PDB file of C-alpha atoms in Angstrom:
ATOM      1  CA  MET A   1     -92.064  98.606 120.664  1.00 92.00           C
ATOM      2  CA  ARG A   2     -89.932  98.188 117.580  1.00 97.00           C
ATOM      3  CA  ILE A   3     -86.260  99.102 117.871  1.00 98.00           C
ATOM      4  CA  GLY A   4     -84.140  99.025 114.725  1.00 98.00           C
ATOM      5  CA  VAL A   5     -80.557  97.764 115.025  1.00 98.00           C
ATOM      6  CA  VAL A   6     -78.385  98.687 112.050  1.00 98.00           C
ATOM      7  CA  THR A   7     -75.721  96.364 110.653  1.00 97.00           C
ATOM      8  CA  PHE A   8     -72.917  97.943 108.635  1.00 96.00           C
ATOM      9  CA  PRO A   9     -70.121  95.941 106.970  1.00 96.00           C
ATOM     10  CA  GLY A  10     -67.743  95.521 109.901  1.00 96.00           C
ATOM     11  CA  SER A  11     -70.294  95.918 112.706  1.00 97.00           C
ATOM     12  CA  LEU A  12     -69.411  93.639 115.623  1.00 96.00           C
ATOM     13  CA  ASP A  13     -71.888  94.360 118.371  1.00 97.00           C
ATOM     14  CA  ASP A  14     -75.168  94.354 116.449  1.00 98.00           C
ATOM     15  CA  VAL A  15     -76.081  90.913 117.839  1.00 98.00           C
ATOM     16  CA  ASP A  16     -75.398  91.991 121.439  1.00 98.00           C
ATOM     17  CA  ALA A  17     -77.294  95.241 120.899  1.00 98.00           C
ATOM     18  CA  ALA A  18     -80.285  93.307 119.541  1.00 98.00           C
ATOM     19  CA  ARG A  19     -80.078  90.948 122.510  1.00 98.00           C
ATOM     20  CA  ALA A  20     -80.067  93.888 124.940  1.00 98.00           C
ATOM     21  CA  VAL A  21     -83.169  95.314 123.245  1.00 98.00           C
ATOM     22  CA  ARG A  22     -84.957  91.953 123.614  1.00 98.00           C
ATOM     23  CA  LEU A  23     -83.914  91.573 127.269  1.00 97.00           C
ATOM     24  CA  ALA A  24     -85.305  95.044 127.928  1.00 97.00           C
ATOM     25  CA  GLY A  25     -88.615  93.924 126.421  1.00 97.00           C
ATOM     26  CA  GLY A  26     -88.401  95.458 122.946  1.00 97.00           C
ATOM     27  CA  GLU A  27     -88.962  93.964 119.507  1.00 98.00           C
ATOM     28  CA  VAL A  28     -85.827  94.048 117.320  1.00 98.00           C
ATOM     29  CA  VAL A  29     -86.009  95.133 113.691  1.00 98.00           C
ATOM     30  CA  PRO A  30     -82.723  94.234 111.944  1.00 98.00           C
ATOM     31  CA  LEU A  31     -81.698  96.990 109.513  1.00 97.00           C
ATOM     32  CA  TRP A  32     -79.116  96.884 106.705  1.00 96.00           C
ATOM     33  CA  HIS A  33     -76.979  99.945 106.001  1.00 93.00           C
ATOM     34  CA  ALA A  34     -77.490  99.874 102.219  1.00 92.00           C
ATOM     35  CA  ASP A  35     -81.295 100.056 102.390  1.00 93.00           C
ATOM     36  CA  ALA A  36     -82.642 103.435 101.353  1.00 91.00           C
ATOM     37  CA  ASP A  37     -85.827 103.264 103.400  1.00 93.00           C
ATOM     38  CA  LEU A  38     -86.173 103.066 107.147  1.00 96.00           C
ATOM     39  CA  PRO A  39     -89.149 100.845 108.074  1.00 96.00           C
ATOM     40  CA  ALA A  40     -91.601 101.778 110.825  1.00 95.00           C
ATOM     41  CA  VAL A  41     -89.489 101.696 113.989  1.00 97.00           C
ATOM     42  CA  ASP A  42     -89.799 103.658 117.223  1.00 97.00           C
ATOM     43  CA  ALA A  43     -86.052 104.085 117.746  1.00 98.00           C
ATOM     44  CA  VAL A  44     -82.733 103.046 116.219  1.00 98.00           C
ATOM     45  CA  VAL A  45     -79.494 101.685 117.720  1.00 98.00           C
ATOM     46  CA  LEU A  46     -76.199 102.049 115.830  1.00 98.00           C
ATOM     47  CA  PRO A  47     -73.919  99.333 117.244  1.00 98.00           C
ATOM     48  CA  GLY A  48     -70.194  99.132 117.864  1.00 97.00           C
ATOM     49  CA  GLY A  49     -67.585  97.622 115.611  1.00 96.00           C
ATOM     50  CA  PHE A  50     -65.347  98.731 112.775  1.00 96.00           C
ATOM     51  CA  SER A  51     -67.674  99.741 109.963  1.00 95.00           C
ATOM     52  CA  TYR A  52     -65.779  99.879 106.666  1.00 94.00           C
ATOM     53  CA  GLY A  53     -62.641  98.865 108.556  1.00 93.00           C
ATOM     54  CA  ASP A  54     -62.407 102.353 110.063  1.00 93.00           C
ATOM     55  CA  TYR A  55     -61.085 103.458 106.644  1.00 94.00           C
ATOM     56  CA  LEU A  56     -60.786 107.230 106.119  1.00 95.00           C
ATOM     57  CA  ARG A  57     -61.995 107.979 109.679  1.00 95.00           C
ATOM     58  CA  ALA A  58     -63.918 105.756 112.092  1.00 95.00           C
ATOM     59  CA  GLY A  59     -67.610 105.978 111.151  1.00 96.00           C
ATOM     60  CA  ALA A  60     -67.028 108.346 108.206  1.00 96.00           C
ATOM     61  CA  ILE A  61     -68.150 106.068 105.396  1.00 95.00           C
ATOM     62  CA  ALA A  62     -70.970 104.450 107.375  1.00 95.00           C
ATOM     63  CA  ALA A  63     -72.375 107.909 108.145  1.00 96.00           C
ATOM     64  CA  ARG A  64     -72.817 108.515 104.420  1.00 94.00           C
ATOM     65  CA  GLN A  65     -74.695 105.283 103.591  1.00 92.00           C
ATOM     66  CA  PRO A  66     -78.283 105.390 102.270  1.00 93.00           C
ATOM     67  CA  LEU A  67     -79.959 104.171 105.474  1.00 96.00           C
ATOM     68  CA  MET A  68     -78.153 106.801 107.542  1.00 96.00           C
ATOM     69  CA  ARG A  69     -79.721 109.584 105.474  1.00 95.00           C
ATOM     70  CA  ALA A  70     -83.130 108.233 106.495  1.00 96.00           C
ATOM     71  CA  VAL A  71     -81.989 107.871 110.131  1.00 97.00           C
ATOM     72  CA  VAL A  72     -80.775 111.492 110.169  1.00 97.00           C
ATOM     73  CA  ASP A  73     -84.102 112.725 108.765  1.00 97.00           C
ATOM     74  CA  ARG A  74     -86.108 110.732 111.324  1.00 97.00           C
ATOM     75  CA  ALA A  75     -83.822 111.849 114.151  1.00 98.00           C
ATOM     76  CA  HIS A  76     -84.459 115.475 113.191  1.00 97.00           C
ATOM     77  CA  ALA A  77     -88.171 114.654 113.494  1.00 96.00           C
ATOM     78  CA  GLY A  78     -87.609 113.364 117.049  1.00 96.00           C
ATOM     79  CA  MET A  79     -86.958 109.639 116.703  1.00 97.00           C
ATOM     80  CA  PRO A  80     -84.582 108.441 119.459  1.00 98.00           C
ATOM     81  CA  VAL A  81     -81.197 107.182 118.221  1.00 98.00           C
ATOM     82  CA  LEU A  82     -78.470 105.569 120.338  1.00 98.00           C
ATOM     83  CA  GLY A  83     -74.956 105.225 118.922  1.00 98.00           C
ATOM     84  CA  ILE A  84     -72.564 102.984 120.829  1.00 98.00           C
ATOM     85  CA  CYS A  85     -68.788 103.206 120.226  1.00 98.00           C
ATOM     86  CA  ASN A  86     -68.549 102.999 116.409  1.00 97.00           C
ATOM     87  CA  GLY A  87     -72.200 104.091 116.412  1.00 98.00           C
ATOM     88  CA  PHE A  88     -71.185 107.221 118.362  1.00 98.00           C
ATOM     89  CA  GLN A  89     -68.491 107.882 115.755  1.00 98.00           C
ATOM     90  CA  VAL A  90     -71.118 107.485 113.018  1.00 98.00           C
ATOM     91  CA  LEU A  91     -73.460 109.967 114.758  1.00 98.00           C
ATOM     92  CA  CYS A  92     -70.677 112.575 115.005  1.00 97.00           C
ATOM     93  CA  GLU A  93     -69.704 112.033 111.375  1.00 97.00           C
ATOM     94  CA  ALA A  94     -73.364 112.304 110.344  1.00 97.00           C
ATOM     95  CA  GLY A  95     -73.628 115.650 112.120  1.00 95.00           C
ATOM     96  CA  LEU A  96     -76.279 114.481 114.603  1.00 97.00           C
ATOM     97  CA  LEU A  97     -73.902 114.969 117.535  1.00 97.00           C
ATOM     98  CA  PRO A  98     -71.149 117.567 118.030  1.00 96.00           C
ATOM     99  CA  GLY A  99     -67.441 116.858 118.390  1.00 96.00           C
ATOM    100  CA  ALA A 100     -65.388 113.984 117.042  1.00 97.00           C
ATOM    101  CA  LEU A 101     -63.707 110.776 118.240  1.00 97.00           C
ATOM    102  CA  THR A 102     -60.043 110.290 117.487  1.00 95.00           C
ATOM    103  CA  ARG A 103     -57.116 107.978 118.270  1.00 94.00           C
ATOM    104  CA  ASN A 104     -56.754 107.288 122.003  1.00 95.00           C
ATOM    105  CA  GLY A 105     -54.261 109.626 123.649  1.00 93.00           C
ATOM    106  CA  HIS A 106     -51.971 106.756 124.686  1.00 94.00           C
ATOM    107  CA  LEU A 107     -52.366 105.085 121.246  1.00 93.00           C
ATOM    108  CA  HIS A 108     -53.341 101.753 122.836  1.00 95.00           C
ATOM    109  CA  PHE A 109     -56.603  99.873 122.433  1.00 95.00           C
ATOM    110  CA  ARG A 110     -58.245  99.912 125.861  1.00 95.00           C
ATOM    111  CA  ASN A 111     -60.614  97.162 127.017  1.00 95.00           C
ATOM    112  CA  ARG A 112     -61.816  97.172 130.619  1.00 96.00           C
ATOM    113  CA  ASP A 113     -64.803  97.536 132.923  1.00 97.00           C
ATOM    114  CA  GLN A 114     -65.393 101.243 133.372  1.00 97.00           C
ATOM    115  CA  ALA A 115     -67.234 103.316 135.966  1.00 98.00           C
ATOM    116  CA  LEU A 116     -69.416 106.081 134.525  1.00 98.00           C
ATOM    117  CA  LEU A 117     -71.174 108.963 136.206  1.00 98.00           C
ATOM    118  CA  VAL A 118     -74.681 109.569 134.832  1.00 98.00           C
ATOM    119  CA  GLU A 119     -75.082 113.353 134.552  1.00 98.00           C
ATOM    120  CA  ARG A 120     -78.301 113.412 132.545  1.00 97.00           C
ATOM    121  CA  ALA A 121     -81.151 111.108 133.577  1.00 97.00           C
ATOM    122  CA  ASP A 122     -83.743 112.863 131.436  1.00 96.00           C
ATOM    123  CA  THR A 123     -82.731 111.871 127.899  1.00 97.00           C
ATOM    124  CA  ALA A 124     -84.643 109.325 125.814  1.00 97.00           C
ATOM    125  CA  TRP A 125     -81.948 106.748 126.646  1.00 98.00           C
ATOM    126  CA  THR A 126     -81.155 107.458 130.322  1.00 98.00           C
ATOM    127  CA  SER A 127     -84.495 107.974 132.094  1.00 97.00           C
ATOM    128  CA  SER A 128     -84.142 104.608 133.898  1.00 97.00           C
ATOM    129  CA  TYR A 129     -81.140 106.002 135.801  1.00 98.00           C
ATOM    130  CA  ALA A 130     -80.873 108.575 138.568  1.00 97.00           C
ATOM    131  CA  GLN A 131     -78.843 111.730 138.037  1.00 97.00           C
ATOM    132  CA  GLY A 132     -75.520 111.300 139.826  1.00 98.00           C
ATOM    133  CA  GLN A 133     -75.701 107.500 139.712  1.00 98.00           C
ATOM    134  CA  THR A 134     -72.476 105.581 139.043  1.00 98.00           C
ATOM    135  CA  ILE A 135     -72.705 102.577 136.736  1.00 98.00           C
ATOM    136  CA  VAL A 136     -70.120 100.064 135.474  1.00 98.00           C
ATOM    137  CA  VAL A 137     -70.074  98.858 131.858  1.00 98.00           C
ATOM    138  CA  PRO A 138     -67.274  97.666 129.557  1.00 98.00           C
ATOM    139  CA  VAL A 139     -65.316 100.122 127.460  1.00 97.00           C
ATOM    140  CA  LYS A 140     -63.314  98.892 124.452  1.00 97.00           C
ATOM    141  CA  ASN A 141     -61.925 101.266 121.867  1.00 95.00           C
ATOM    142  CA  GLY A 142     -58.871 102.425 119.976  1.00 95.00           C
ATOM    143  CA  GLU A 143     -60.344 105.680 118.686  1.00 95.00           C
ATOM    144  CA  GLY A 144     -62.524 106.761 121.558  1.00 97.00           C
ATOM    145  CA  ARG A 145     -60.944 110.064 122.548  1.00 97.00           C
ATOM    146  CA  TYR A 146     -63.733 112.639 122.436  1.00 98.00           C
ATOM    147  CA  VAL A 147     -62.459 116.005 121.182  1.00 96.00           C
ATOM    148  CA  GLY A 148     -63.719 119.397 120.130  1.00 92.00           C
ATOM    149  CA  SER A 149     -62.591 123.000 120.323  1.00 88.00           C
ATOM    150  CA  ASP A 150     -62.640 124.558 123.800  1.00 90.00           C
ATOM    151  CA  ALA A 151     -65.451 126.862 122.676  1.00 91.00           C
ATOM    152  CA  ASP A 152     -67.539 123.918 121.446  1.00 91.00           C
ATOM    153  CA  LEU A 153     -66.880 121.939 124.637  1.00 95.00           C
ATOM    154  CA  ASP A 154     -67.786 124.950 126.799  1.00 97.00           C
ATOM    155  CA  ARG A 155     -71.048 125.332 124.904  1.00 96.00           C
ATOM    156  CA  LEU A 156     -71.801 121.608 125.206  1.00 96.00           C
ATOM    157  CA  GLU A 157     -71.220 121.717 128.957  1.00 97.00           C
ATOM    158  CA  GLY A 158     -73.180 124.958 129.280  1.00 97.00           C
ATOM    159  CA  GLU A 159     -76.155 123.328 127.588  1.00 97.00           C
ATOM    160  CA  GLY A 160     -75.865 120.296 129.881  1.00 96.00           C
ATOM    161  CA  ARG A 161     -75.349 117.900 127.018  1.00 98.00           C
ATOM    162  CA  VAL A 162     -72.767 115.629 128.644  1.00 98.00           C
ATOM    163  CA  VAL A 163     -74.796 112.494 129.425  1.00 98.00           C
ATOM    164  CA  VAL A 164     -72.132 110.309 131.046  1.00 98.00           C
ATOM    165  CA  ARG A 165     -68.591 111.012 132.190  1.00 98.00           C
ATOM    166  CA  TYR A 166     -65.742 108.586 132.923  1.00 98.00           C
ATOM    167  CA  ALA A 167     -65.257 108.053 136.645  1.00 98.00           C
ATOM    168  CA  GLY A 168     -62.241 106.468 138.338  1.00 95.00           C
ATOM    169  CA  GLY A 169     -59.901 107.095 135.409  1.00 96.00           C
ATOM    170  CA  ASN A 170     -60.193 108.223 131.821  1.00 97.00           C
ATOM    171  CA  PRO A 171     -59.569 105.249 129.479  1.00 97.00           C
ATOM    172  CA  ASN A 172     -58.690 107.127 126.288  1.00 97.00           C
ATOM    173  CA  GLY A 173     -57.817 110.751 126.988  1.00 96.00           C
ATOM    174  CA  SER A 174     -61.285 112.118 126.146  1.00 97.00           C
ATOM    175  CA  SER A 175     -61.617 115.855 126.727  1.00 97.00           C
ATOM    176  CA  ARG A 176     -63.118 116.607 130.132  1.00 97.00           C
ATOM    177  CA  ASP A 177     -63.688 112.854 130.775  1.00 98.00           C
ATOM    178  CA  ILE A 178     -66.655 112.927 128.385  1.00 98.00           C
ATOM    179  CA  ALA A 179     -67.971 109.405 127.680  1.00 98.00           C
ATOM    180  CA  GLY A 180     -71.312 110.299 126.095  1.00 98.00           C
ATOM    181  CA  VAL A 181     -73.213 113.317 124.787  1.00 98.00           C
ATOM    182  CA  THR A 182     -76.733 114.079 123.612  1.00 98.00           C
ATOM    183  CA  SER A 183     -78.473 116.208 121.017  1.00 97.00           C
ATOM    184  CA  ALA A 184     -80.159 119.442 122.088  1.00 96.00           C
ATOM    185  CA  ASP A 185     -83.544 117.669 122.311  1.00 96.00           C
ATOM    186  CA  GLY A 186     -82.175 114.720 124.356  1.00 97.00           C
ATOM    187  CA  ARG A 187     -83.362 112.172 121.780  1.00 97.00           C
ATOM    188  CA  VAL A 188     -80.017 111.288 120.182  1.00 98.00           C
ATOM    189  CA  VAL A 189     -77.304 109.899 122.478  1.00 98.00           C
ATOM    190  CA  GLY A 190     -73.769 108.794 121.638  1.00 98.00           C
ATOM    191  CA  LEU A 191     -71.796 106.612 124.061  1.00 98.00           C
ATOM    192  CA  MET A 192     -68.235 105.366 123.787  1.00 98.00           C
ATOM    193  CA  PRO A 193     -68.738 102.644 126.470  1.00 98.00           C
ATOM    194  CA  HIS A 194     -70.813  99.535 125.760  1.00 98.00           C
ATOM    195  CA  PRO A 195     -74.020  99.147 127.800  1.00 98.00           C
ATOM    196  CA  GLU A 196     -75.129  96.254 125.564  1.00 98.00           C
ATOM    197  CA  HIS A 197     -72.323  94.148 127.071  1.00 98.00           C
ATOM    198  CA  ALA A 198     -73.618  94.713 130.616  1.00 98.00           C
ATOM    199  CA  VAL A 199     -77.136  93.313 130.519  1.00 97.00           C
ATOM    200  CA  GLU A 200     -76.686  89.881 132.165  1.00 96.00           C
ATOM    201  CA  GLU A 201     -74.728  88.703 135.214  1.00 94.00           C
ATOM    202  CA  LEU A 202     -73.343  85.711 133.294  1.00 94.00           C
ATOM    203  CA  THR A 203     -71.562  87.697 130.587  1.00 93.00           C
ATOM    204  CA  GLY A 204     -71.121  91.236 131.882  1.00 94.00           C
ATOM    205  CA  PRO A 205     -69.539  93.002 134.841  1.00 96.00           C
ATOM    206  CA  SER A 206     -73.018  94.175 135.902  1.00 97.00           C
ATOM    207  CA  VAL A 207     -76.500  94.607 134.498  1.00 97.00           C
ATOM    208  CA  ASP A 208     -76.080  98.379 134.639  1.00 98.00           C
ATOM    209  CA  GLY A 209     -76.267  98.720 130.849  1.00 98.00           C
ATOM    210  CA  LEU A 210     -79.844  97.498 130.552  1.00 98.00           C
ATOM    211  CA  GLY A 211     -81.170 100.882 131.692  1.00 98.00           C
ATOM    212  CA  PHE A 212     -80.319 102.550 128.369  1.00 98.00           C
ATOM    213  CA  PHE A 213     -82.639 100.129 126.590  1.00 98.00           C
ATOM    214  CA  THR A 214     -85.441 100.140 129.166  1.00 97.00           C
ATOM    215  CA  SER A 215     -85.319 103.956 129.133  1.00 97.00           C
ATOM    216  CA  VAL A 216     -86.235 104.269 125.479  1.00 97.00           C
ATOM    217  CA  LEU A 217     -88.964 101.616 125.791  1.00 95.00           C
ATOM    218  CA  GLU A 218     -90.539 103.463 128.718  1.00 91.00           C
ATOM    219  CA  GLY A 219     -90.274 106.755 126.839  1.00 85.00           C
ATOM    220  CA  VAL A 220     -91.883 105.364 123.717  1.00 66.00           C
ATOM    221  CA  LEU A 221     -94.725 103.832 125.753  1.00 60.00           C
ATOM    222  CA  SER A 222     -95.502 106.959 127.744  1.00 58.00           C
TER     223      SER A 222
ATOM    224  CA  MET B   1     -55.684 113.527  83.179  1.00 78.00           C
ATOM    225  CA  PRO B   2     -55.863 116.363  85.713  1.00 87.00           C
ATOM    226  CA  ARG B   3     -54.724 115.336  89.140  1.00 91.00           C
ATOM    227  CA  VAL B   4     -55.929 116.884  92.352  1.00 94.00           C
ATOM    228  CA  VAL B   5     -54.075 116.471  95.625  1.00 96.00           C
ATOM    229  CA  VAL B   6     -55.871 116.911  98.930  1.00 97.00           C
ATOM    230  CA  ASP B   7     -53.904 117.192 102.167  1.00 97.00           C
ATOM    231  CA  VAL B   8     -55.689 116.736 105.481  1.00 97.00           C
ATOM    232  CA  VAL B   9     -54.117 117.477 108.854  1.00 96.00           C
ATOM    233  CA  LEU B  10     -55.500 117.762 112.380  1.00 95.00           C
ATOM    234  CA  LYS B  11     -56.253 121.331 113.473  1.00 94.00           C
ATOM    235  CA  PRO B  12     -53.492 122.837 115.638  1.00 93.00           C
ATOM    236  CA  GLU B  13     -55.688 122.734 118.767  1.00 90.00           C
ATOM    237  CA  ILE B  14     -56.396 118.983 118.419  1.00 92.00           C
ATOM    238  CA  SER B  15     -53.589 116.933 119.971  1.00 91.00           C
ATOM    239  CA  ASP B  16     -51.945 114.402 117.664  1.00 94.00           C
ATOM    240  CA  PRO B  17     -50.622 111.427 119.659  1.00 93.00           C
ATOM    241  CA  GLN B  18     -49.457 109.676 116.478  1.00 93.00           C
ATOM    242  CA  GLY B  19     -47.329 112.677 115.500  1.00 95.00           C
ATOM    243  CA  GLN B  20     -45.966 112.813 119.047  1.00 95.00           C
ATOM    244  CA  ALA B  21     -45.028 109.109 118.864  1.00 95.00           C
ATOM    245  CA  VAL B  22     -43.159 109.781 115.603  1.00 96.00           C
ATOM    246  CA  LEU B  23     -41.393 112.730 117.238  1.00 97.00           C
ATOM    247  CA  GLY B  24     -40.369 110.489 120.145  1.00 95.00           C
ATOM    248  CA  ALA B  25     -38.939 107.910 117.702  1.00 96.00           C
ATOM    249  CA  LEU B  26     -36.982 110.629 115.878  1.00 97.00           C
ATOM    250  CA  GLY B  27     -35.437 111.721 119.165  1.00 95.00           C
ATOM    251  CA  ARG B  28     -34.395 108.134 119.916  1.00 95.00           C
ATOM    252  CA  LEU B  29     -32.784 107.925 116.451  1.00 96.00           C
ATOM    253  CA  GLY B  30     -30.717 111.014 117.214  1.00 96.00           C
ATOM    254  CA  HIS B  31     -32.685 113.473 115.058  1.00 96.00           C
ATOM    255  CA  THR B  32     -32.933 115.982 117.846  1.00 94.00           C
ATOM    256  CA  GLY B  33     -33.296 118.922 115.468  1.00 96.00           C
ATOM    257  CA  VAL B  34     -36.917 117.979 114.693  1.00 97.00           C
ATOM    258  CA  THR B  35     -39.095 119.703 117.277  1.00 96.00           C
ATOM    259  CA  GLY B  36     -42.588 118.872 116.092  1.00 96.00           C
ATOM    260  CA  VAL B  37     -44.456 116.321 113.939  1.00 96.00           C
ATOM    261  CA  ARG B  38     -48.071 116.463 112.766  1.00 96.00           C
ATOM    262  CA  GLN B  39     -49.356 113.385 110.962  1.00 96.00           C
ATOM    263  CA  GLY B  40     -51.967 113.797 108.255  1.00 96.00           C
ATOM    264  CA  LYS B  41     -53.506 112.221 105.169  1.00 97.00           C
ATOM    265  CA  HIS B  42     -52.658 112.748 101.516  1.00 97.00           C
ATOM    266  CA  PHE B  43     -55.232 111.967  98.803  1.00 97.00           C
ATOM    267  CA  VAL B  44     -54.506 111.909  95.063  1.00 96.00           C
ATOM    268  CA  LEU B  45     -57.613 112.226  92.887  1.00 95.00           C
ATOM    269  CA  ASP B  46     -57.580 111.658  89.123  1.00 93.00           C
ATOM    270  CA  VAL B  47     -60.333 113.777  87.623  1.00 92.00           C
ATOM    271  CA  GLU B  48     -61.915 113.526  84.180  1.00 91.00           C
ATOM    272  CA  GLY B  49     -62.179 116.748  82.158  1.00 87.00           C
ATOM    273  CA  THR B  50     -61.722 120.146  83.743  1.00 85.00           C
ATOM    274  CA  PRO B  51     -61.775 119.888  87.534  1.00 83.00           C
ATOM    275  CA  ASP B  52     -64.673 121.768  89.106  1.00 90.00           C
ATOM    276  CA  GLU B  53     -63.042 123.478  92.053  1.00 91.00           C
ATOM    277  CA  ALA B  54     -66.298 123.980  93.939  1.00 94.00           C
ATOM    278  CA  GLU B  55     -67.154 120.289  93.631  1.00 95.00           C
ATOM    279  CA  LEU B  56     -63.637 119.268  94.679  1.00 95.00           C
ATOM    280  CA  ARG B  57     -63.827 121.533  97.691  1.00 95.00           C
ATOM    281  CA  GLU B  58     -67.138 119.886  98.634  1.00 95.00           C
ATOM    282  CA  ILE B  59     -65.544 116.431  98.276  1.00 96.00           C
ATOM    283  CA  ALA B  60     -62.604 117.515 100.418  1.00 96.00           C
ATOM    284  CA  GLU B  61     -64.647 119.165 103.146  1.00 94.00           C
ATOM    285  CA  ASN B  62     -67.619 116.778 103.256  1.00 93.00           C
ATOM    286  CA  LEU B  63     -65.867 113.434 102.991  1.00 96.00           C
ATOM    287  CA  LEU B  64     -62.068 113.479 102.913  1.00 97.00           C
ATOM    288  CA  ALA B  65     -61.775 115.714 105.985  1.00 97.00           C
ATOM    289  CA  ASN B  66     -63.859 116.186 109.111  1.00 96.00           C
ATOM    290  CA  PRO B  67     -63.980 119.986 109.518  1.00 94.00           C
ATOM    291  CA  VAL B  68     -64.647 119.586 113.243  1.00 93.00           C
ATOM    292  CA  ILE B  69     -61.071 118.421 113.831  1.00 94.00           C
ATOM    293  CA  GLU B  70     -59.184 118.693 110.540  1.00 96.00           C
ATOM    294  CA  ASP B  71     -57.915 121.356 108.137  1.00 96.00           C
ATOM    295  CA  VAL B  72     -57.872 120.598 104.438  1.00 96.00           C
ATOM    296  CA  GLU B  73     -55.784 121.928 101.538  1.00 96.00           C
ATOM    297  CA  LEU B  74     -56.528 121.462  97.807  1.00 95.00           C
ATOM    298  CA  HIS B  75     -53.766 121.432  95.181  1.00 93.00           C
ATOM    299  CA  LEU B  76     -54.693 121.310  91.485  1.00 85.00           C
ATOM    300  CA  SER B  77     -52.063 120.304  88.939  1.00 75.00           C
ATOM    301  CA  GLU B  78     -52.156 119.301  85.257  1.00 61.00           C
ATOM    302  CA  ASP B  79     -49.541 116.507  85.224  1.00 55.00           C
TER     303      ASP B  79
END
């Protein structure tokens, strides 16, 4: 199964994301943000980092690059897309996910191992987990506070589109402890925490993050 | 050349920790009369020919501001 991993100028975690895809058993297709065409891939990962130096707003300029137009079109046709950290910001800016990510409430960059409660185990990226499962993966962000109007957040919760929630403390002041959300069809997922950094005992706090990548591979196969 | 100014500020319902930090600093400097600070962005666009207001509004709302969390104001001037 071919999983595209996009590199933007300023991406940091594209190599780790590609590594996580390989460890999960997928074939990585490196993608460059300025390309107009999206090659034949079964899913796409938008990695973390500081695309375009976070100028204007985090993810704003990346979301308007040529490749992203193709990603948005394919996502509307059902292709799974996972955005991690800066990738989540890009997905919100591109209009594929609701809400926005802004400066952390305490204004500090926060980097720690974070417990997450999996609330949706039936999306394209979370089927390897059990609903209600707690996992631990790193979180590292300066603009990770998920916000939206109360009406929008109520609707999101009503539709069951919160995928993961912070447990044991909210690292950035996100509304309602929201750490990740999904599109209405469950194919597009945005996560502020970093599952790609928790795929091996040697380098991560757990291997809990691998499930996001095995989920999409299982889904594509079935 | 016509100049267009675009001001972007977080919507009132979105909390602004940067503005609150500035407010805290003002209090420590003795400026206790300031009771609120909202921090925003200010863009100055030089535009060739006659500015097309509809196009400028699209630029402001589709790129310079994120309408999910920000309000935007357009100011056209001829200086």
